[in-house]
Short mmCIF file of C-alpha atoms in Angstrom, two decimals:
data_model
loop_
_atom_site.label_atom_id
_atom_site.label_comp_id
_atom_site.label_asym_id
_atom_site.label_seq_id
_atom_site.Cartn_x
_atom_site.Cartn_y
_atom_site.Cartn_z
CA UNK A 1 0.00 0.00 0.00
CA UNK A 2 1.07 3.30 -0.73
CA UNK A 3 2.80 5.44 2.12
CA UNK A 4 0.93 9.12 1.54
CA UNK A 5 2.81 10.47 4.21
CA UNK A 6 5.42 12.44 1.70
CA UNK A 7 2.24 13.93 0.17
CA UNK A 8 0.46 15.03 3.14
CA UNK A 9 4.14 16.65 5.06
CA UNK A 10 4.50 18.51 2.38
CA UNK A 11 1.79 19.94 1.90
CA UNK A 12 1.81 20.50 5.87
CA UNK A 13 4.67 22.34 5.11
CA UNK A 14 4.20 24.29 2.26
CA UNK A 15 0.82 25.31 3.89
CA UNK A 16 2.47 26.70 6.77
CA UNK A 17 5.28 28.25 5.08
CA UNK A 18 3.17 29.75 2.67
CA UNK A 19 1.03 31.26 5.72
CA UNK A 20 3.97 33.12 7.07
CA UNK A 21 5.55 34.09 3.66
CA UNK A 22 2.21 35.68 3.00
CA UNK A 23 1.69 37.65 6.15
CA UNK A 24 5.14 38.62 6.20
CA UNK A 25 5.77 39.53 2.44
CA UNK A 26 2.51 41.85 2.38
CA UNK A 27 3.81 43.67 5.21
CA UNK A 28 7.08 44.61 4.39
CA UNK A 29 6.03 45.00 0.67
CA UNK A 30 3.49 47.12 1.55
CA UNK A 31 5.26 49.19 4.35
CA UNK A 32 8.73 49.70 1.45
CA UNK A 33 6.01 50.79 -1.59
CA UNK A 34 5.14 53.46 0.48
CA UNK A 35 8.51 54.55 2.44
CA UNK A 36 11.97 55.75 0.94
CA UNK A 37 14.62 55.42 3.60
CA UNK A 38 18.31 55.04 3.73
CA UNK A 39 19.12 51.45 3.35
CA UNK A 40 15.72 50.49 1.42
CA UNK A 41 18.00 48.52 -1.41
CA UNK A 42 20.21 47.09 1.08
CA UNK A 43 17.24 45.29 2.57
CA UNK A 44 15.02 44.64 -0.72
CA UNK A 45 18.53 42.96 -2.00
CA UNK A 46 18.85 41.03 1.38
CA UNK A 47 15.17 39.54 0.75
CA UNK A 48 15.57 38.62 -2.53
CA UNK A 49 19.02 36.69 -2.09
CA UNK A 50 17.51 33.43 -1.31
CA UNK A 51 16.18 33.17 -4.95
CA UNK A 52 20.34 33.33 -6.52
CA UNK A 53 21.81 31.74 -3.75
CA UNK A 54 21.73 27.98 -4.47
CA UNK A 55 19.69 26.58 -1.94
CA UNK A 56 22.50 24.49 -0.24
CA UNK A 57 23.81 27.65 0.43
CA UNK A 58 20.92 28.89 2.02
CA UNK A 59 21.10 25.75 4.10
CA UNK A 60 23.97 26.09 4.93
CA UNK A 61 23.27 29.33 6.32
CA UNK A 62 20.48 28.09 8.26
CA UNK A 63 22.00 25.34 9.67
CA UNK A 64 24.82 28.07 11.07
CA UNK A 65 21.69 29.80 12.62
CA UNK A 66 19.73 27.36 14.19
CA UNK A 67 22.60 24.64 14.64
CA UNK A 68 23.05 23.45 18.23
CA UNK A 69 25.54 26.57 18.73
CA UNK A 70 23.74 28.67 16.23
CA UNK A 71 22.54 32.18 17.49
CA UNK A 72 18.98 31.14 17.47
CA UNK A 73 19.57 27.55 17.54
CA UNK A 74 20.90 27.64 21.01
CA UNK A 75 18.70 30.47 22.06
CA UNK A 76 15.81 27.78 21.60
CA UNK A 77 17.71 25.01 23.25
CA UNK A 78 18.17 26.81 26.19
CA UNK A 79 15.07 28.82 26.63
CA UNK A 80 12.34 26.71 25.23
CA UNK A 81 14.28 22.81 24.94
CA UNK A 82 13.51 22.94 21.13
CA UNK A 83 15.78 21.73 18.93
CA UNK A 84 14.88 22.67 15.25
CA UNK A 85 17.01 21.24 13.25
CA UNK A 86 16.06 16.90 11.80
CA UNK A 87 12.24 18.56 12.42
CA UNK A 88 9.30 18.90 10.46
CA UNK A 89 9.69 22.92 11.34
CA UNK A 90 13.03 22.89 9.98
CA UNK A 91 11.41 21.59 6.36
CA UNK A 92 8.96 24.95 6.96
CA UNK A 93 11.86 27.25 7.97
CA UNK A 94 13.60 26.07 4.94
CA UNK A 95 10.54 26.45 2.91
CA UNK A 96 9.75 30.29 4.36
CA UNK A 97 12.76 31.60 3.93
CA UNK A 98 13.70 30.38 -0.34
CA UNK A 99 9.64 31.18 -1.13
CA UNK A 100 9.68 34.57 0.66
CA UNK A 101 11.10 36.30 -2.11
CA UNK A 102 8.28 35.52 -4.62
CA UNK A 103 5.59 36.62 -2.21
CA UNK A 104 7.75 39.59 -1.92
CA UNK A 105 8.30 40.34 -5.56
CA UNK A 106 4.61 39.78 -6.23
CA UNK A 107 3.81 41.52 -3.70
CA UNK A 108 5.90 44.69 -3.92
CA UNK A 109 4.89 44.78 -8.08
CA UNK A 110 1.46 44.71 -7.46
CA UNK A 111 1.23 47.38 -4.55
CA UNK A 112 3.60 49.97 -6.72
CA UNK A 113 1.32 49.55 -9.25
CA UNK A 114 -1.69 50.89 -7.42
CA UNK A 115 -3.05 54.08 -8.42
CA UNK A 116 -2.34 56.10 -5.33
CA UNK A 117 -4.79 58.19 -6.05
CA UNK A 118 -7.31 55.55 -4.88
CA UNK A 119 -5.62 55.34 -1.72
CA UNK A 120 -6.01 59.36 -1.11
CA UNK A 121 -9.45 59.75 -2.20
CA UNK A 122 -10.07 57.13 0.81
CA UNK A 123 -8.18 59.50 2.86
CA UNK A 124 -9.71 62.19 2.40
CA UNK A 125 -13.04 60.47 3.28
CA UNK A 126 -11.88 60.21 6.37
CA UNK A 127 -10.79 56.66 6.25
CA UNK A 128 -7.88 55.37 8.87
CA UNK A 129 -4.64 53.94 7.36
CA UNK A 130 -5.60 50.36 8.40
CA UNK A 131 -9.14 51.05 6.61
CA UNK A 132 -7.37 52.32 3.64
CA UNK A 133 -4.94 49.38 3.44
CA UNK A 134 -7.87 46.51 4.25
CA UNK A 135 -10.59 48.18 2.16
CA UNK A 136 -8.12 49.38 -0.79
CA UNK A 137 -4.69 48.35 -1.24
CA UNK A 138 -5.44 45.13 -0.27
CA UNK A 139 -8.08 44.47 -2.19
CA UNK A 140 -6.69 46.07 -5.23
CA UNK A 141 -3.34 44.69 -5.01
CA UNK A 142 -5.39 41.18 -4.71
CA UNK A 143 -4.69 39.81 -8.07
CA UNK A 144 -0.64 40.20 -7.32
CA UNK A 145 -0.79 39.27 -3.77
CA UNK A 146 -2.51 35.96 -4.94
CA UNK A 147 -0.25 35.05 -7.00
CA UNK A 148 2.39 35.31 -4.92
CA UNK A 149 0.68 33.54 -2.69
CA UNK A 150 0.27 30.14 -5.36
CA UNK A 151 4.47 30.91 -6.34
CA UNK A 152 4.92 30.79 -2.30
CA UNK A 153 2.86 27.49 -1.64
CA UNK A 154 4.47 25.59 -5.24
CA UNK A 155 8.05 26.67 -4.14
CA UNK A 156 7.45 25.75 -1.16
CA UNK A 157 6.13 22.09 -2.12
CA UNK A 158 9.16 21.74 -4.04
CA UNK A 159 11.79 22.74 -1.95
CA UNK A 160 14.60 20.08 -1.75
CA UNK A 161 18.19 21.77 -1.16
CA UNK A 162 18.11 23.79 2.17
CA UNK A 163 15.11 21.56 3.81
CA UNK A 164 17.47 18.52 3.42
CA UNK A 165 20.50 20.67 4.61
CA UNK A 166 18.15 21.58 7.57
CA UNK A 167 15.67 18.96 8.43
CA UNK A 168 17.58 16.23 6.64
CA UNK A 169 15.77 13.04 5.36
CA UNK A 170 13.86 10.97 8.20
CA UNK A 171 10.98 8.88 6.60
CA UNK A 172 7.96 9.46 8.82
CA UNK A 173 9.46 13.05 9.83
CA UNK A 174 10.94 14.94 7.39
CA UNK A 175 10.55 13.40 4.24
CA UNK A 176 8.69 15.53 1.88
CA UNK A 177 7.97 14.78 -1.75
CA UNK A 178 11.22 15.88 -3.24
CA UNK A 179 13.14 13.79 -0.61
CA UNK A 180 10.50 10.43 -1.46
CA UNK A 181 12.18 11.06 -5.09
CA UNK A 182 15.59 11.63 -4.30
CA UNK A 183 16.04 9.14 -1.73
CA UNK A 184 14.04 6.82 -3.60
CA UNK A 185 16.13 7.06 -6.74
CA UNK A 186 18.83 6.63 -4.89
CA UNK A 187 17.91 3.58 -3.51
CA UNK A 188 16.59 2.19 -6.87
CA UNK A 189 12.82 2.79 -6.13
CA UNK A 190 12.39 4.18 -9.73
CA UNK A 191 8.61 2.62 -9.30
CA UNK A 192 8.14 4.95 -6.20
CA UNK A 193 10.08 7.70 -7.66
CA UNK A 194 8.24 8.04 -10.98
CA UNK A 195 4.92 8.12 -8.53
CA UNK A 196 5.87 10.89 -6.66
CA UNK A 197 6.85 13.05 -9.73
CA UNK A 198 3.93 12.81 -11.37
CA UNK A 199 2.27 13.82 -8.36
CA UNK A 200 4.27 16.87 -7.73
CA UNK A 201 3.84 17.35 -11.77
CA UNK A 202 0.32 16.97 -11.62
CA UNK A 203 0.26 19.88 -8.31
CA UNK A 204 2.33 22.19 -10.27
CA UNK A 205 0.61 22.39 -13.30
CA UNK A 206 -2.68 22.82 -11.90
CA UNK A 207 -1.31 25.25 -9.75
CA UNK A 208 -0.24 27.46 -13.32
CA UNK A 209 -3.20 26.34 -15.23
CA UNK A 210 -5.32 27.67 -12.41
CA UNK A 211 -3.43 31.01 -12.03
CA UNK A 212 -3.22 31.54 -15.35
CA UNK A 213 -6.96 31.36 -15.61
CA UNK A 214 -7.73 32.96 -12.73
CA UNK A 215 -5.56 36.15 -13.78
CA UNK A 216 -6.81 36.59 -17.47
CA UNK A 217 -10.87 36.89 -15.11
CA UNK A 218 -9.24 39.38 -13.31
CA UNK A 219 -7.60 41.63 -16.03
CA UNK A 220 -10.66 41.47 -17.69
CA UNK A 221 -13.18 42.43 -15.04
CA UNK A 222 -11.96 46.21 -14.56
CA UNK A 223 -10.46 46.40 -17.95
CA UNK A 224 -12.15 49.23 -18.57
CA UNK A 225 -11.41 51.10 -16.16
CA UNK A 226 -7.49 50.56 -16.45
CA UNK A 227 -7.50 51.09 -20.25
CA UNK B 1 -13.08 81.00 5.37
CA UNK B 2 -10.21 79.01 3.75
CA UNK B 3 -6.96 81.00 3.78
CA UNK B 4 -3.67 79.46 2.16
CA UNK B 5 -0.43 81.31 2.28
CA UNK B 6 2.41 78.47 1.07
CA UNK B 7 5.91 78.26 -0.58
CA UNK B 8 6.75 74.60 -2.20
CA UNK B 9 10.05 73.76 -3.75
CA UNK B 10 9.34 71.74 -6.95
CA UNK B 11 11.99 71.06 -9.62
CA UNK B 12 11.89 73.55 -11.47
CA UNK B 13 10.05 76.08 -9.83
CA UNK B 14 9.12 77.40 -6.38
CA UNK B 15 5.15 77.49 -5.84
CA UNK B 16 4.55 80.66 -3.65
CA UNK B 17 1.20 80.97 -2.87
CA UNK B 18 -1.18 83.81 -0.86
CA UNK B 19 -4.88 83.06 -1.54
CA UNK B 20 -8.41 82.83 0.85
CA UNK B 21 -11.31 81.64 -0.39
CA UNK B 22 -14.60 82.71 1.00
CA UNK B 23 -17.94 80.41 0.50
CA UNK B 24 -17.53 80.79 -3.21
CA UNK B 25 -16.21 79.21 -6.13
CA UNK B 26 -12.31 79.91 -6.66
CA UNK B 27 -11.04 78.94 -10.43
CA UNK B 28 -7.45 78.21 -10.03
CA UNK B 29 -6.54 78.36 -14.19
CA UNK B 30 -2.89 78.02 -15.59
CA UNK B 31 -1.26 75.83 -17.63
CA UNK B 32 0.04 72.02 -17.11
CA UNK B 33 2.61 71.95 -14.62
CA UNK B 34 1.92 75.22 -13.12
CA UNK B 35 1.60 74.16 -9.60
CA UNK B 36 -2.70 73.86 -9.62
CA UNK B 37 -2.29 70.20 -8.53
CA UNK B 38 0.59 71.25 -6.02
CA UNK B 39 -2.01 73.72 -4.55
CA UNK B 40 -4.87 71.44 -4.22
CA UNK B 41 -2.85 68.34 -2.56
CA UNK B 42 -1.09 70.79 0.34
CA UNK B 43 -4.93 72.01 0.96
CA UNK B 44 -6.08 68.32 0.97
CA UNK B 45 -2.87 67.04 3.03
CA UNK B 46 -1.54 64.58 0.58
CA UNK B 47 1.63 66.58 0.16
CA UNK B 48 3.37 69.12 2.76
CA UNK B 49 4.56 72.37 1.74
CA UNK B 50 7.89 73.63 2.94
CA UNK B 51 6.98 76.52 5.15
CA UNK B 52 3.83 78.80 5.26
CA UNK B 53 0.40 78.12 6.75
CA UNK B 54 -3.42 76.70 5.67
CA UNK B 55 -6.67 77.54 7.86
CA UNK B 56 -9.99 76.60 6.91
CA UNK B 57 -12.74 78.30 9.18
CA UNK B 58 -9.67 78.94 11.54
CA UNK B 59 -8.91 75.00 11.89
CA UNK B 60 -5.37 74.90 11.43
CA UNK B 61 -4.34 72.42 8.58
CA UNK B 62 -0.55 73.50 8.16
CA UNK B 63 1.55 75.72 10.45
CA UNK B 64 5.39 76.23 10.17
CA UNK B 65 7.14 73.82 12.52
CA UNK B 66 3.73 72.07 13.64
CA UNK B 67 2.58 68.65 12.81
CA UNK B 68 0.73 69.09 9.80
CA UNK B 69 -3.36 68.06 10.21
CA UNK B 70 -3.53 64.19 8.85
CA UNK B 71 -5.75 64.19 5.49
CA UNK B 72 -8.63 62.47 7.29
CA UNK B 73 -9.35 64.63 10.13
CA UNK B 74 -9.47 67.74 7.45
CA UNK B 75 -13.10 66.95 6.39
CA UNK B 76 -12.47 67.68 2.45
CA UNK B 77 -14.34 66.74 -0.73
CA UNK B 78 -11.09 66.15 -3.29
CA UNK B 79 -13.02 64.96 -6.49
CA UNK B 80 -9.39 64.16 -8.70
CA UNK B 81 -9.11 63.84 -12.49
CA UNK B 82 -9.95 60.74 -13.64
CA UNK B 83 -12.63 60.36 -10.64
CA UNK B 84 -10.90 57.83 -8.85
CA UNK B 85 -13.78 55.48 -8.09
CA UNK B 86 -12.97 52.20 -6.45
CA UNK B 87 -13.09 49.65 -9.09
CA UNK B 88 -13.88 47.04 -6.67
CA UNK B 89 -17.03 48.57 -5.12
CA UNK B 90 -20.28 49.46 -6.42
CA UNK B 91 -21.48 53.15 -7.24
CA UNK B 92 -23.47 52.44 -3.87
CA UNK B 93 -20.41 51.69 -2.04
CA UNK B 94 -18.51 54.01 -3.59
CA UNK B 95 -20.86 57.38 -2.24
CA UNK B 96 -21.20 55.90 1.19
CA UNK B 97 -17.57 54.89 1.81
CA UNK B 98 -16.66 57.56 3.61
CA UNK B 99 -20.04 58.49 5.56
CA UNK B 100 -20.00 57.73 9.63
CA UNK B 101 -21.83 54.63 10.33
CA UNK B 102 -22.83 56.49 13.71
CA UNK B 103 -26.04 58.39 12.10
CA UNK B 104 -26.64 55.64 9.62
CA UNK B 105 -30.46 56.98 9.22
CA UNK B 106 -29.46 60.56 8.35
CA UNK B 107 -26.72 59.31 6.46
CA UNK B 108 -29.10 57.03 4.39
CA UNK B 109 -31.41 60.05 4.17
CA UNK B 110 -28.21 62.44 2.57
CA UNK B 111 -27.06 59.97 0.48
CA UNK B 112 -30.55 59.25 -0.90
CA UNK B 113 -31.17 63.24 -1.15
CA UNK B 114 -27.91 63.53 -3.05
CA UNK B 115 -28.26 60.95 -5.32
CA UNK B 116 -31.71 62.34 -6.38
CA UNK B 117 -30.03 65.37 -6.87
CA UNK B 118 -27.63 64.05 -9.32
CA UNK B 119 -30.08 61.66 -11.04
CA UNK B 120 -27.93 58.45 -10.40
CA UNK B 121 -30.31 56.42 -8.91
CA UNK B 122 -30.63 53.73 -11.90
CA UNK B 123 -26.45 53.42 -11.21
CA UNK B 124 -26.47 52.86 -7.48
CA UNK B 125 -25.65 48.60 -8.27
CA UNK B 126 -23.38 49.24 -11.43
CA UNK B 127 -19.50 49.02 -11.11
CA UNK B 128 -17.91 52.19 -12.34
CA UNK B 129 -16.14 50.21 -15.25
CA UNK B 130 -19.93 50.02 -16.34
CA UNK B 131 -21.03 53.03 -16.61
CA UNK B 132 -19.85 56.44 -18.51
CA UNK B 133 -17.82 59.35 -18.00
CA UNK B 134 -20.46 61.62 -17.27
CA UNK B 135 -22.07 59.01 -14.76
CA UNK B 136 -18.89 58.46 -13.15
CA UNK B 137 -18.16 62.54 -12.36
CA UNK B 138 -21.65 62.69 -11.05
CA UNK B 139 -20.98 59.64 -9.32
CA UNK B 140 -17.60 60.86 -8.08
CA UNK B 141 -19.31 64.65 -6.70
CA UNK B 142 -21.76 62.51 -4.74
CA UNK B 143 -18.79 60.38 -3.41
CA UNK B 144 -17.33 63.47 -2.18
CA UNK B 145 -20.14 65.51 -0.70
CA UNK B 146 -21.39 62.70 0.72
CA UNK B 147 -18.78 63.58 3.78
CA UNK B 148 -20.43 66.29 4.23
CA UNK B 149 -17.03 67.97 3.51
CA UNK B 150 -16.46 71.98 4.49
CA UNK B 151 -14.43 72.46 1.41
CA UNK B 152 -14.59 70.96 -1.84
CA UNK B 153 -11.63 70.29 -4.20
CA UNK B 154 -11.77 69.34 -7.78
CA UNK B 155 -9.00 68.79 -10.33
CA UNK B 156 -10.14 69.23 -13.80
CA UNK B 157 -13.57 67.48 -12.92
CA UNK B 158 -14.68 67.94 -16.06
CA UNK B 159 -11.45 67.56 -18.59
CA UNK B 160 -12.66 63.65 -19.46
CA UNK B 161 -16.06 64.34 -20.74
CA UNK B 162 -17.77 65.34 -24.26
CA UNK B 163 -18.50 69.14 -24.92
CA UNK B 164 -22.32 68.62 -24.31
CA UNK B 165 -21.60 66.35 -20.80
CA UNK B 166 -19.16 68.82 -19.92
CA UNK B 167 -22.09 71.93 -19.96
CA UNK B 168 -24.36 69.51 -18.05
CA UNK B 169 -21.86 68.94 -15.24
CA UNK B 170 -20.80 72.64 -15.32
CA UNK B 171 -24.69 73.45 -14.71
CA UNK B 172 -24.79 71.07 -12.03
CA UNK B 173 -21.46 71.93 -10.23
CA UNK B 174 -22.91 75.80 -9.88
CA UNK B 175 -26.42 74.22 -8.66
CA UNK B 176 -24.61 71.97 -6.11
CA UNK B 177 -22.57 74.91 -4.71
CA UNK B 178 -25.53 76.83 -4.69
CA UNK B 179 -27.02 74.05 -2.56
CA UNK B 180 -24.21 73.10 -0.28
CA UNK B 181 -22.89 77.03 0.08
CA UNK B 182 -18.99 75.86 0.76
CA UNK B 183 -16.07 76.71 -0.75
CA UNK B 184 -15.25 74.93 -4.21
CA UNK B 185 -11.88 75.44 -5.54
CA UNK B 186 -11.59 74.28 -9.12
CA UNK B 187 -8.52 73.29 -11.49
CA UNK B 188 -8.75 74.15 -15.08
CA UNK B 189 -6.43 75.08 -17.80
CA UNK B 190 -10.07 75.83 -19.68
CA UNK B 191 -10.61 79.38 -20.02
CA UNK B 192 -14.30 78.94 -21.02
CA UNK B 193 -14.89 76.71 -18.42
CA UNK B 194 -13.41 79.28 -15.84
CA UNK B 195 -15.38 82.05 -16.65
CA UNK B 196 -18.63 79.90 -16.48
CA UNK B 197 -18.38 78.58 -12.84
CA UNK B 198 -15.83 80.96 -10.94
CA UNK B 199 -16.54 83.46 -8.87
CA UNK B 200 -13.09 84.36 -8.29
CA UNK B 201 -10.89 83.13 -10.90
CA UNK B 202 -6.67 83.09 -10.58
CA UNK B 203 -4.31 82.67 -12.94
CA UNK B 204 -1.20 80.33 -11.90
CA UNK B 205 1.96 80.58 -13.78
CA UNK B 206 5.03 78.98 -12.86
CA UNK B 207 3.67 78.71 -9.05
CA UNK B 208 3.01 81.86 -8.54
CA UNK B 209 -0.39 84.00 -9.45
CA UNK B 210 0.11 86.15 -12.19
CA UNK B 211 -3.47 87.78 -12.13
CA UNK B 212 -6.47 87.67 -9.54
CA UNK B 213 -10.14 88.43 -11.13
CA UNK B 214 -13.08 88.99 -9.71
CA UNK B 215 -15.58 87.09 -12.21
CA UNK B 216 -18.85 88.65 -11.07
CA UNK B 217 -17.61 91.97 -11.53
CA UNK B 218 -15.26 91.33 -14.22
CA UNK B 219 -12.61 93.67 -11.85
CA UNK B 220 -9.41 92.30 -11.73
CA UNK B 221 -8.30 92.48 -7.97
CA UNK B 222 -4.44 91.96 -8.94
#
């Protein structure tokens, strides 16, 4: 019978990851569209490294941060017993921190593109800044924020390099689709193997079929009013 | 009474301003990229002049070395070129954005009384992709009075529209201010179209006002 675990982790993973990514990348995103401060490229260029670093490297990196005698690693081993690295949470650090720049990207693209003039007539009706950014930007920048919000989740499904450099590969525990395919190459399982890529395959494409779609409907609902 | 007396560096000229508006309809006229839109945002609080001061009614919007009055607490009607509407919300949604939920029954009762006004009942469940240019400036007035707001600002309100709409909405704009009895300050770079609603009309050049006219006497103040 087939094991569905791989299938089900990662998903658990990407879900998560793709939770945080979100919440985080709209924030900043929004917060730099609308601020010029010294530094601003320094930090845009520090958030987008992940996506030219080879993701061993970015591994790597993690590992030195939450190792045993990592700065946060051992932070959390002292203060809280938690170890993160050979750990599911290790696959969804992993996963946040290569996907983040996408939701970024998308996200930063689609709120410079707003017409701030929307956002100051809501101003000058008296609207708060949260009221303008829930009932305006947000809503507006939709479109982009949702699809960084499918890159996010498909990245984050098919992360391989940094979550094995992290969370390693411990059937039951940390074995996510990509690992079921490496490991089971590796091991001669091309049976099991060609299973899982069609699966992932299969998750991918729909995921780009659907956005696709779903982004032509959009363009052409206020077409009008953009043209 | 809305006085404004600003300077604003801009690159390549410095906007130096000395005007008060009484409850009447000021025509701000000059040519693109004289500073109208410059004027109109530092009044609104979307952008901060360097030094100098705004009141409205004695309400202090913008003082030298004060914190400058945040945009939502001014209580303005800005009606912008292009209208603005959200593309997301109905023409409903649209008008009552901005109107307190606290007096919901007299708000339902000015929105309703407004929209009669302008005849845009039959739009009321339309997006504002569906519906024309014309629609959507009537739309966007109600949007804007719908605050209730103590000044009203509108840049080139009627620059999008056909010559016939255009003479409707300037017919309507003198009605409404008839009605409402605040001051409108209007952006132009149409001479015609200055003449036909201003009571005071100023001519921008550069940033600074090259001539002052009073449009019901025809006397020129400056």
């Amino acid at each position: 019978m087939t094991d569905y675990s791989p299938l089900l982790l990662s998903l658990k993973v990407a879900g998560i990851s793709t939770f945080f990514v979100f919440i985080f990348g709209v924030f900043f995103a929004h917060l730099f569209s609308r601020k010029k401060f010294f530094g601003k490229s320094i930090i845009e260029s520090l958030f987008m490294l992940p996506l030219v670093l080879p993701p061993t490297v970015v591994g790597f990196g993690l590992l030195i941060l939450f190792g045993k005698n990592g700065f946060i690693g051992s932070w959390l081993l002292n203060w809280f017993d938690f170890q993160v690295v050979f750990t599911w949470i290790g696959a969804v650090i992993a996963s946040i921190v290569v996907s983040f720049p996408l939701m970024y990207q998308s996200a930063a693209a689609a709120f410079e593109s707003l017409d701030a003039r929307m956002e100051n007539a809501a101003r000058t009706m008296g609207a708060s800044n949260w009221r303008v950014f829930w009932t305006i930007s947000f809503r507006l920048a939709w479109p982009g924020l949702l699809a960084g919000l499918v890159l996010s989740f498909a990245r984050g499904l098919g992360e391989f390099g940094a979550t094995l450099m992290l969370a390693g590969y411990i059937p039951g525990k940390t074995d996510t689709i990509p690992m079921a395919i490496y490991f089971a190459v590796e091991s001669g399982q091309m049976e099991k193997a060609t299973f899982w890529v069609v699966i992932i395959v299969a998750l991918g494409f729909s995921t780009i079929m659907w956005l696709n779609w779903w982004s032509r409907r959009n363009i052409e609902r206020y077409k009008n009013d953009n043209a | 009474m809305l006085e404004v007396q600003i300077k604003k560096k801009l690159p390549h000229f410095l906007v130096d301003i000395n005007l008060t508006v009484e409850d009447e309809i000021l025509v701000l006229v000059g040519p693109s990229g004289s500073g109208k839109t410059t004027i109109l945002n530092a009044i609104a609080g979307l952008d901060h002049p360097d030094d100098g001061r705004i009141t409205l009614n004695g309400n202090i919007f913008f003082c030298d070395n004060e914190k400058p009055l945040p945009t939502q607490q001014r209580n303005i009607g800005y009606l912008f070129q292009d209208y603005a509407l959200f593309p997301h919300m109905t023409v409903e949604k649209n008008i009552a954005y901005g109107v307190k939920k606290m007096n919901a029954i007299e708000a339902e009762k000015r929105i309703e009384r407004l929209v009669n006004t302008l005849g845009i009942n039959h739009l009321l469940s339309k997006y504002p992709h569906q519906i024309s240019g014309g629609e959507k400036q009537r739309v966007a007035l109600a949007r804007a009075l719908a605050t209730e707001p103590s000044l009203l600002l509108l840049d080139e309100p009627l620059s999008a529209l056909d010559s016939r709409t255009r003479l409707e909405c300037q017919e309507e704009l003198q009605r409404l201010h008839a009605t409402w009895k605040t001051p409108f300050i209007i952006v132009t770079h149409d001479m015609q179209e200055a003449e036909k609603l201003g009571d005071k009309i100023i001519f921008l050049e550069s940033g600074l006002i090259t001539k002052t006219v009073d449009n019901r006497s025809g006397k020129m103040i400056c």
